Short mmCIF file of C-alpha atoms in Angstrom, two decimals:
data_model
loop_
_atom_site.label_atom_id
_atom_site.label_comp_id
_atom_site.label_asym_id
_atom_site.label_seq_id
_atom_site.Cartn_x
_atom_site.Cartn_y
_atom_site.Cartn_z
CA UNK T 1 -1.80 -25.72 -14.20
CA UNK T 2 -3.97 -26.28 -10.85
CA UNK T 3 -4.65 -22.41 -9.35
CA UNK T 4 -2.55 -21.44 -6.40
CA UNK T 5 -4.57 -22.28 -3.17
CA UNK T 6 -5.40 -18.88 -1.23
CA UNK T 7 -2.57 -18.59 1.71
CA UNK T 8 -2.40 -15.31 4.41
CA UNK T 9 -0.10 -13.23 2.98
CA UNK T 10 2.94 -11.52 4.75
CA UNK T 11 4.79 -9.75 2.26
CA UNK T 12 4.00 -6.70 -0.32
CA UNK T 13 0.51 -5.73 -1.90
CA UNK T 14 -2.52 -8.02 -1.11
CA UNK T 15 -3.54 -9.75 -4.36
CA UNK T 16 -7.47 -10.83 -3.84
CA UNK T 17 -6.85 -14.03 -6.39
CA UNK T 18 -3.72 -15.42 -4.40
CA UNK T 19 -4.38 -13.42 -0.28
CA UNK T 20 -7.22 -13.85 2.31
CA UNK T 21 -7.58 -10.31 2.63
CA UNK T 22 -9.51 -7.42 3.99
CA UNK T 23 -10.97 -5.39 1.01
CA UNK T 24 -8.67 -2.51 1.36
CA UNK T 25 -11.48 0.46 0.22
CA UNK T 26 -13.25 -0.89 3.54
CA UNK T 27 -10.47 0.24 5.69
CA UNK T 28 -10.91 3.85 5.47
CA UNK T 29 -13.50 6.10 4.68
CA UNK T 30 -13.81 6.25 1.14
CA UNK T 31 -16.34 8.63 0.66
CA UNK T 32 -14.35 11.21 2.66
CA UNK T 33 -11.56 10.23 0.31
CA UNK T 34 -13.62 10.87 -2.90
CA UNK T 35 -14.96 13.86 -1.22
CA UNK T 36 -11.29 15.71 -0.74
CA UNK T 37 -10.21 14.50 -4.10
CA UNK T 38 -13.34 16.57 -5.69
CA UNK T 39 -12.52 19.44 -3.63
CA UNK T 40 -9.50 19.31 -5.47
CA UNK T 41 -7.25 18.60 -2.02
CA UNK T 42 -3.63 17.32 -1.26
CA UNK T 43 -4.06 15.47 1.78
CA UNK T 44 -2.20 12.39 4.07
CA UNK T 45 -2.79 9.19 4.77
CA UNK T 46 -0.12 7.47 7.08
CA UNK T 47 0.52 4.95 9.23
CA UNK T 48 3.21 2.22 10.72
CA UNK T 49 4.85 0.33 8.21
CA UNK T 50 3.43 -3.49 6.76
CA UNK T 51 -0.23 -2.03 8.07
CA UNK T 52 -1.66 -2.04 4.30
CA UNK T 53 -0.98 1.80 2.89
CA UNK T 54 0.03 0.34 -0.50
CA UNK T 55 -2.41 -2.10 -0.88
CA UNK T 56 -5.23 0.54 -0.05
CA UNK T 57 -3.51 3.14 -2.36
CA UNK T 58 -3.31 0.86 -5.31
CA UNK T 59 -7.34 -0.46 -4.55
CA UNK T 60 -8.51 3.27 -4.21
CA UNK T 61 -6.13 3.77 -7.71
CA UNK T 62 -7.77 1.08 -9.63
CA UNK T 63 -11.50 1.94 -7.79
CA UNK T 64 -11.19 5.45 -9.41
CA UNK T 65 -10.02 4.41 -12.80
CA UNK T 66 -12.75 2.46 -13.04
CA UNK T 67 -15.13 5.25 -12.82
CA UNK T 68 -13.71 7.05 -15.55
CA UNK T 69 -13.80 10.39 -14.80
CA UNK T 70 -9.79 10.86 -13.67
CA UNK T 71 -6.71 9.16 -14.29
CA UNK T 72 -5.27 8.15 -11.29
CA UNK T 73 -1.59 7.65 -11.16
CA UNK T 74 0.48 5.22 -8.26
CA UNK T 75 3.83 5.98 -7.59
CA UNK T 76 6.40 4.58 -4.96
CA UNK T 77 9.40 7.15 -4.74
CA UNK T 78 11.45 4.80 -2.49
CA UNK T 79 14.28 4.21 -5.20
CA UNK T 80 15.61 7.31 -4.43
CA UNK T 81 16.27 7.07 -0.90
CA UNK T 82 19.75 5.66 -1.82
CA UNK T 83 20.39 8.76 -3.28
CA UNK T 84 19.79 11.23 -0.37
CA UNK T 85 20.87 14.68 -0.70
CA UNK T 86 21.68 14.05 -4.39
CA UNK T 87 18.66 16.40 -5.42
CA UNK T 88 18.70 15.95 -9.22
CA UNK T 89 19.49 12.27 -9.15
CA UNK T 90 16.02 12.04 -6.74
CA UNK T 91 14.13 14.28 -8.59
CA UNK T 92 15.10 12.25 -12.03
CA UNK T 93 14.27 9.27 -10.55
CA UNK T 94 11.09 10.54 -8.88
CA UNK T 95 10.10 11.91 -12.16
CA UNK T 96 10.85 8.69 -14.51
CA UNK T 97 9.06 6.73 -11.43
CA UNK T 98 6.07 9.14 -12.26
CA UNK T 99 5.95 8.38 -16.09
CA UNK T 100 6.38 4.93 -16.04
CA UNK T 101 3.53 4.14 -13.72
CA UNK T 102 1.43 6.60 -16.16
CA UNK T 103 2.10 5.40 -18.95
CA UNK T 104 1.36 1.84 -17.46
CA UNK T 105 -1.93 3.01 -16.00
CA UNK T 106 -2.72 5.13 -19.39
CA UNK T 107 -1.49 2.63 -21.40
CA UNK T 108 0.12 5.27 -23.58
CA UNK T 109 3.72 6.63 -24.18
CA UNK T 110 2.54 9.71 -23.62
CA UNK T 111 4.00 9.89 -20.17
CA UNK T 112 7.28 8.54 -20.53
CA UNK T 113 7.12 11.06 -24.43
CA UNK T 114 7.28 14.04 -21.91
CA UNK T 115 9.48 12.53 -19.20
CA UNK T 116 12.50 12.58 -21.94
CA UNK T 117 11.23 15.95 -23.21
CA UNK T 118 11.78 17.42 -19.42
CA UNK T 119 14.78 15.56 -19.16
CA UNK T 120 16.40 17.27 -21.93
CA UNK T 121 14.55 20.81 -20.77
CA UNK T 122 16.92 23.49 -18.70
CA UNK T 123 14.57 24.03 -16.24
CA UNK T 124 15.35 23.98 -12.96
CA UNK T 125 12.54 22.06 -10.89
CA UNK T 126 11.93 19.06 -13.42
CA UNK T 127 9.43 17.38 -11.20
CA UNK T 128 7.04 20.90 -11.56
CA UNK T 129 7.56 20.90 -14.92
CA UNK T 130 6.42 17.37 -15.92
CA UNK T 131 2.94 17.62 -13.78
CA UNK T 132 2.36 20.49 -16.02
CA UNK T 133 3.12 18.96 -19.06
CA UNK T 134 1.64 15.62 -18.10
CA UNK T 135 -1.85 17.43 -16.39
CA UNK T 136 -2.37 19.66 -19.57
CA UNK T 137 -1.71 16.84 -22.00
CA UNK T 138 -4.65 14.58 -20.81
CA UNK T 139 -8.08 14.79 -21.07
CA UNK T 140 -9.12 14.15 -17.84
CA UNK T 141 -7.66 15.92 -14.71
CA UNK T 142 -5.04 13.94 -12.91
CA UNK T 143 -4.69 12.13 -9.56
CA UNK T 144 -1.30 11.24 -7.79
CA UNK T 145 -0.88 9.01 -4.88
CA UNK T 146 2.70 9.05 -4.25
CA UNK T 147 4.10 6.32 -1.73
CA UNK T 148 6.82 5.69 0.71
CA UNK T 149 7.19 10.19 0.66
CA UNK T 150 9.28 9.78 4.03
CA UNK T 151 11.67 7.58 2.20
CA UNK T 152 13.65 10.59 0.72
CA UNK T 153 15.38 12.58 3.31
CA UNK T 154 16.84 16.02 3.57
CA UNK T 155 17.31 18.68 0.82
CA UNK T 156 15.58 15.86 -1.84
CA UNK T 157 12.55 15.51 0.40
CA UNK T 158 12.04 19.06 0.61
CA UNK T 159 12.80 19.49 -3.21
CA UNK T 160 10.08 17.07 -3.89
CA UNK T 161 7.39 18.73 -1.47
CA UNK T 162 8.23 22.61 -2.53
CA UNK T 163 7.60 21.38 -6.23
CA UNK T 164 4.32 19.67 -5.21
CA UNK T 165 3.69 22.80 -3.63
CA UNK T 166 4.50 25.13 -6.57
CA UNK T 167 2.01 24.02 -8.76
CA UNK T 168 -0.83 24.14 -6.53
CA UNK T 169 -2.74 27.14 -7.96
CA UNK T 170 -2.78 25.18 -11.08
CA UNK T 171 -4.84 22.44 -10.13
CA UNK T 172 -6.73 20.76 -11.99
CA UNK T 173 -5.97 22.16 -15.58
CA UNK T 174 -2.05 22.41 -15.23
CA UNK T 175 -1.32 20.15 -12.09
CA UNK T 176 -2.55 17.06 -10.64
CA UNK T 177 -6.11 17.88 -9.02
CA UNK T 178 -5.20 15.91 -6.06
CA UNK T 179 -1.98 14.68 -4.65
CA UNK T 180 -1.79 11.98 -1.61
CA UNK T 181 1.12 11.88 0.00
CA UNK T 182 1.58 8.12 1.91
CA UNK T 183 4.17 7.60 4.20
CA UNK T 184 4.58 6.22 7.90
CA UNK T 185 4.22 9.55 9.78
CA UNK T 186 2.31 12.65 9.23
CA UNK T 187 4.06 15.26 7.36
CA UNK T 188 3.75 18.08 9.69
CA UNK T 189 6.07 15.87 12.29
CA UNK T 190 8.76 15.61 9.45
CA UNK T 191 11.89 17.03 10.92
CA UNK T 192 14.09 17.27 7.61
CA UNK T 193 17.62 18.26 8.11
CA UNK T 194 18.89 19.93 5.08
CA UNK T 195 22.82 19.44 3.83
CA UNK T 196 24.06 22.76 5.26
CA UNK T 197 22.72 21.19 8.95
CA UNK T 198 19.56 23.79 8.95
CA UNK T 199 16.13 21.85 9.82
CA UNK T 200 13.19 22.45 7.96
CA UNK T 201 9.81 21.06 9.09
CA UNK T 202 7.46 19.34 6.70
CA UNK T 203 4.61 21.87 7.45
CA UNK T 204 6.48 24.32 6.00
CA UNK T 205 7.43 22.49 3.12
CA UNK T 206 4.01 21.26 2.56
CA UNK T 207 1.60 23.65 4.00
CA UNK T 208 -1.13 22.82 1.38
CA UNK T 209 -1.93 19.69 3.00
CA UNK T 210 -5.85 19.88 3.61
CA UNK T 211 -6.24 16.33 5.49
CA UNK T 212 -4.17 13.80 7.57
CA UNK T 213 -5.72 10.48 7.10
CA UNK T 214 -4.27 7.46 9.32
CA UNK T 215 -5.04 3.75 8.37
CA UNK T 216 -5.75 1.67 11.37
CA UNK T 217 -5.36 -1.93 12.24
CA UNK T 218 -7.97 -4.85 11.81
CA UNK T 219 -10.76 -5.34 13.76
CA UNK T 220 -12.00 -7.96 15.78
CA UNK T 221 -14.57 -8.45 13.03
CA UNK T 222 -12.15 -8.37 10.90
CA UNK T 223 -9.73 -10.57 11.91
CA UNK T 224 -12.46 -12.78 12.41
CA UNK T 225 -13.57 -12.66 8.84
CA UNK T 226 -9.75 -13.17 7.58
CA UNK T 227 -9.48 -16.22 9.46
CA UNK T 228 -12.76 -18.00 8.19
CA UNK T 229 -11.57 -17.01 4.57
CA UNK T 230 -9.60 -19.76 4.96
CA UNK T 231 -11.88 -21.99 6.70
CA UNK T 232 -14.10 -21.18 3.64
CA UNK T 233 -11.29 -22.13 1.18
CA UNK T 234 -10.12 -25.26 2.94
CA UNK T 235 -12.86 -26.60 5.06
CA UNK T 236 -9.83 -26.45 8.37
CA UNK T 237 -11.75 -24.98 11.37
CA UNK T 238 -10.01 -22.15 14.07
CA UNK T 239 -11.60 -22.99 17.71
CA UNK T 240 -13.45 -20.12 18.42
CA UNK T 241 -11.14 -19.93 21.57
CA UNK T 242 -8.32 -18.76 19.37
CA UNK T 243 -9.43 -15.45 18.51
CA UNK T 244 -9.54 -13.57 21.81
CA UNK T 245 -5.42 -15.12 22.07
CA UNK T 246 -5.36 -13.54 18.32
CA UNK T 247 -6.62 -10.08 19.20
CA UNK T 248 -4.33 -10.31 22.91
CA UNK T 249 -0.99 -10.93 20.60
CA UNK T 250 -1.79 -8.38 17.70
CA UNK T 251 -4.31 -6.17 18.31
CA UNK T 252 -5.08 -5.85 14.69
CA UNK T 253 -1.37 -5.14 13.46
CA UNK T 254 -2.07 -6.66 9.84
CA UNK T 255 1.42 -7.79 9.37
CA UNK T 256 0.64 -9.95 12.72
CA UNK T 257 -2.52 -11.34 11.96
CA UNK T 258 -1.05 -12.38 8.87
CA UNK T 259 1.56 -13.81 10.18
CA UNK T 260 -0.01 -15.58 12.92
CA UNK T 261 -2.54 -17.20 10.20
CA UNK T 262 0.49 -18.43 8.13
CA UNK T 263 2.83 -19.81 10.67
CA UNK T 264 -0.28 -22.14 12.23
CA UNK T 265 -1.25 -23.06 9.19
CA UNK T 266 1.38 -23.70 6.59
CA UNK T 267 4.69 -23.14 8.46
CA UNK T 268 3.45 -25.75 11.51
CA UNK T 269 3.65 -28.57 8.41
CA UNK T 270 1.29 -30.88 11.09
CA UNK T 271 -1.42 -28.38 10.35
CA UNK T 272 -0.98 -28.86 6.32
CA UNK T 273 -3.93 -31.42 7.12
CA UNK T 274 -6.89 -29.39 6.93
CA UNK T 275 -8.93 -31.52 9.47
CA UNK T 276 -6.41 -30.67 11.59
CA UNK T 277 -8.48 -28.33 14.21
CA UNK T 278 -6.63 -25.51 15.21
CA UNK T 279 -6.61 -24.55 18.70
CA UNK T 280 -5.53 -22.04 21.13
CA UNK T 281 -2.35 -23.84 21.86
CA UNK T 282 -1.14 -24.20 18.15
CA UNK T 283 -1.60 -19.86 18.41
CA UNK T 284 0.83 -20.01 21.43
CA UNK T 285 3.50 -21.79 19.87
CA UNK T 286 3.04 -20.00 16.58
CA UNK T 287 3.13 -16.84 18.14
CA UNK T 288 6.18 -17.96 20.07
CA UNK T 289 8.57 -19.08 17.00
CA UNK T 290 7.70 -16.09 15.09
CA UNK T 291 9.09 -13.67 17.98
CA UNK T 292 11.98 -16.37 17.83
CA UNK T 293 12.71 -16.52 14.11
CA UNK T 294 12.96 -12.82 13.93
CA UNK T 295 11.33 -12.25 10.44
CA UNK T 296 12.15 -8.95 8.23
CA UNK T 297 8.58 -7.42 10.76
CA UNK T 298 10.35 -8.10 14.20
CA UNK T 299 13.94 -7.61 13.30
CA UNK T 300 12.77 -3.53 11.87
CA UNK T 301 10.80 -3.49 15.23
CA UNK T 302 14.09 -4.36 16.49
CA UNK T 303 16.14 -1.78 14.66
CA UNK T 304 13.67 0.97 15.54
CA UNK T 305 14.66 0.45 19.71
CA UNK T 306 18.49 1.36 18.88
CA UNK T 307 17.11 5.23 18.57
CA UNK T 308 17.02 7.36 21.35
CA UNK T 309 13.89 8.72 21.07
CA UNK T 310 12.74 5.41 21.10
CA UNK T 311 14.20 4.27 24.19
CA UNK T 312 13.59 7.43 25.48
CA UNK T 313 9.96 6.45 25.59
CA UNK T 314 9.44 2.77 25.60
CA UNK T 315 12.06 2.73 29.07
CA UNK T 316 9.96 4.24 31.18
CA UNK T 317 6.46 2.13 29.60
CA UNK T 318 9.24 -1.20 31.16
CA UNK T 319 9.78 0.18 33.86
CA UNK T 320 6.42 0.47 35.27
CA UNK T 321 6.32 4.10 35.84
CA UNK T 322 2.96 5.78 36.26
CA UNK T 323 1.39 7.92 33.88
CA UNK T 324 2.85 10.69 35.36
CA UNK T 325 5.97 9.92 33.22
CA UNK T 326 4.51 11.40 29.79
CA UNK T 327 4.89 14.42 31.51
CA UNK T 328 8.45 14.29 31.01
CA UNK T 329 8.75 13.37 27.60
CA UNK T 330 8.72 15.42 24.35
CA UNK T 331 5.37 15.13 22.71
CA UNK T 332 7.31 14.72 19.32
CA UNK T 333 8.99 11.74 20.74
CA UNK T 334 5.89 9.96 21.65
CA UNK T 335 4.20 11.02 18.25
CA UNK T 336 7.00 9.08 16.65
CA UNK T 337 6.75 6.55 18.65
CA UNK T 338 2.87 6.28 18.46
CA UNK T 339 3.38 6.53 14.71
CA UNK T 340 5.78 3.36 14.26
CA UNK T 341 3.04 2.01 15.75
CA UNK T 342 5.61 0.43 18.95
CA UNK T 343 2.96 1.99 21.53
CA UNK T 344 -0.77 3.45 21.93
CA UNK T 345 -1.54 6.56 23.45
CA UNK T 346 -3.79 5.10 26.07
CA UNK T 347 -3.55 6.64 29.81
CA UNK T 348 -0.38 5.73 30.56
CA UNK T 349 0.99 4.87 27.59
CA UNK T 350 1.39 1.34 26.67
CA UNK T 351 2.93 -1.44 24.26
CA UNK T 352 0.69 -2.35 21.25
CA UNK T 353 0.69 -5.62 21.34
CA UNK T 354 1.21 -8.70 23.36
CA UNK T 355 4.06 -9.67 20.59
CA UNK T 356 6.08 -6.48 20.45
CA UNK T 357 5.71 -6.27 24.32
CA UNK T 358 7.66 -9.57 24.81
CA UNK T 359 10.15 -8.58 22.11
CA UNK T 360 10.77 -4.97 23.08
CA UNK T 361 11.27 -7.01 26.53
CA UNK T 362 13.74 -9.59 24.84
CA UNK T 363 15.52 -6.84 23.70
CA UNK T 364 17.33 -5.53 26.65
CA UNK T 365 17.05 -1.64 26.17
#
């Protein structure tokens, strides 16, 4: 079978044998990284969703493995966002997500051995208990970089961070020696609102946190050095007029630059012929049909300007008003805002991108 040509990818993890990509460990600072996990800190690292968390979390995952002096363990706890304020159905699920992705990255039983052992156990917080078991059964201290945290909501989010909490003073012998928590916002700005209608902020319920890390977008280098991966790979050639119109319509949004690089070159089937020179105007019109086809990207985008606290902030940005206008808004609001990544915090506040400008536009708020 003939290997799958390299194509710019627009959906889930980069894979470096099928993607053009952006080596993930590049895109933050890994030695700061290395440094908090030896200091034996829980820490952050957020940022707007399709930007690359999970691809960097599973890179820095396998990049530490490799070294051989921890085990470090992925987990994505989204699976139990169906289950909301169903605590013990989250924290079983969060739990078995746990072991399975050990015992995949240990290659052992061993983790999925003591998930069934704490799911027999009376204990009350069963999430707790297994880090304890499963830190003081290996021989190396263990690392957990737990993804899509801000998909659990109300009294099972704050289950989940209290337990991370509770073990804390256990680290590294009898709890993980570092926990990162990945998610679209900072925890601090969680505002969690329990069953019984009482609000609990995520600072409270996870004031260990030593570090809030956020991922940030490509590069004009960067983007750059995407795009000639596939000039590399197929010999097809991007006018160097293109990129300035690249940077204009994204600036750096990963999903976007992706996106743009797929449409104009294997969704525009006339540019399937890689001596086909691709040229400012071929950008245009792909950025145009891909604000008009409303993929999975735009249509969240979308979704997000139904909120209020949305609208509340990306009104006034249409409307023109001066920057005297963020004095009237609630700081949260903007932070939320800022951290769906729908607007930078220049001075005034602005749209991030050409793209989401004209769709926020299209939208009719």
């Amino acid at each position: 079978m003939k290997p799958v040509p390299k194509f710019f990818n627009t959906a889930g993890p980069m894979k470096p044998e099928l993607h053009y990509c952006i080596d993930p460990l590049t895109r933050f600072d890994l030695e700061e990284i290395e440094s908090l996990i030896r200091q034996n800190k829980y820490f952050i690292l957020h940022a707007p969703r399709q930007t690359g968390k999970t691809s960097c979390l599973l890179a820095l995952r396998d990049y530490i493995n490799k070294q051989g002096e921890f085990y470090a363990v992925y987990a994505n706890v989204e699976g139990g966002q169906a289950f909301r304020n169903d605590v013990k159905t989250v924290e079983s699920r969060v739990v078995g997500t746990i072991a399975e992705r050990a015992a995949m990255t240990l290659q052992s039983d061993l983790p999925r051995d003591l998930f069934h052992k704490v799911a027999a156990s009376p204990e009350q917080d069963r999430l707790a208990l297994y880090l304890k078991m499963l830190s003081e059964a290996l021989d190396k201290p263990l690392l957990l970089f737990i993804d899509e945290i801000d998909a659990l909501v109300g009294d099972s989010l704050v289950s989940v961070l209290r337990q991370l909490r509770s073990g804390y003073d256990l680290r590294p012998q009898a709890f993980p020696q570092s926990i990162i928590l990945c998610g679209v916002r900072d925890v601090r700005d969680y505002r969690i609102v329990l069953s019984n209608q009482d609000i609990v902020t995520g600072g409270s319920a996870f004031n260990i946190k030593a570090e809030s890390l956020r991922l940030g977008n490509f590069s004009r280098e960067e983007i750059h050095q995407l795009y000639m991966q596939h000039t590399a790979a197929t010999g097809q050639v991007f006018d160097e007029a293109c990129f300035p119109q690249i940077w204009e319509a994204t600036e750096g949004q990963p999903w976007l630059v992706n996106a743009l690089g797929y449409e104009v070159t294997m969704n525009m089937r006339e540019n399937r012929d890689r001596s086909v020179r691709i040229i400012p105007e071929m950008m245009y019109r792909a950025q145009e049909r891909l604000i008009y086809r409303r993929d999975t990207h735009i249509d969240i985008l979308i979704d997000k300007l139904r909120e209020e606290r949305v609208r509340n902030v990306i009104a006034p940005i249409l409307a023109n008003e001066d920057g005297e206008v963020e004095q009237h808004l609630k700081d949260d609001d903007i932070q939320y805002v800022v951290d769906m990544g729908l607007v930078v915090r220049d001075k005034p506040l602005r749209i991030a991108n050409a793209i989401y400008c004209e769709v926020i536009s299209q939208a009719n708020l």
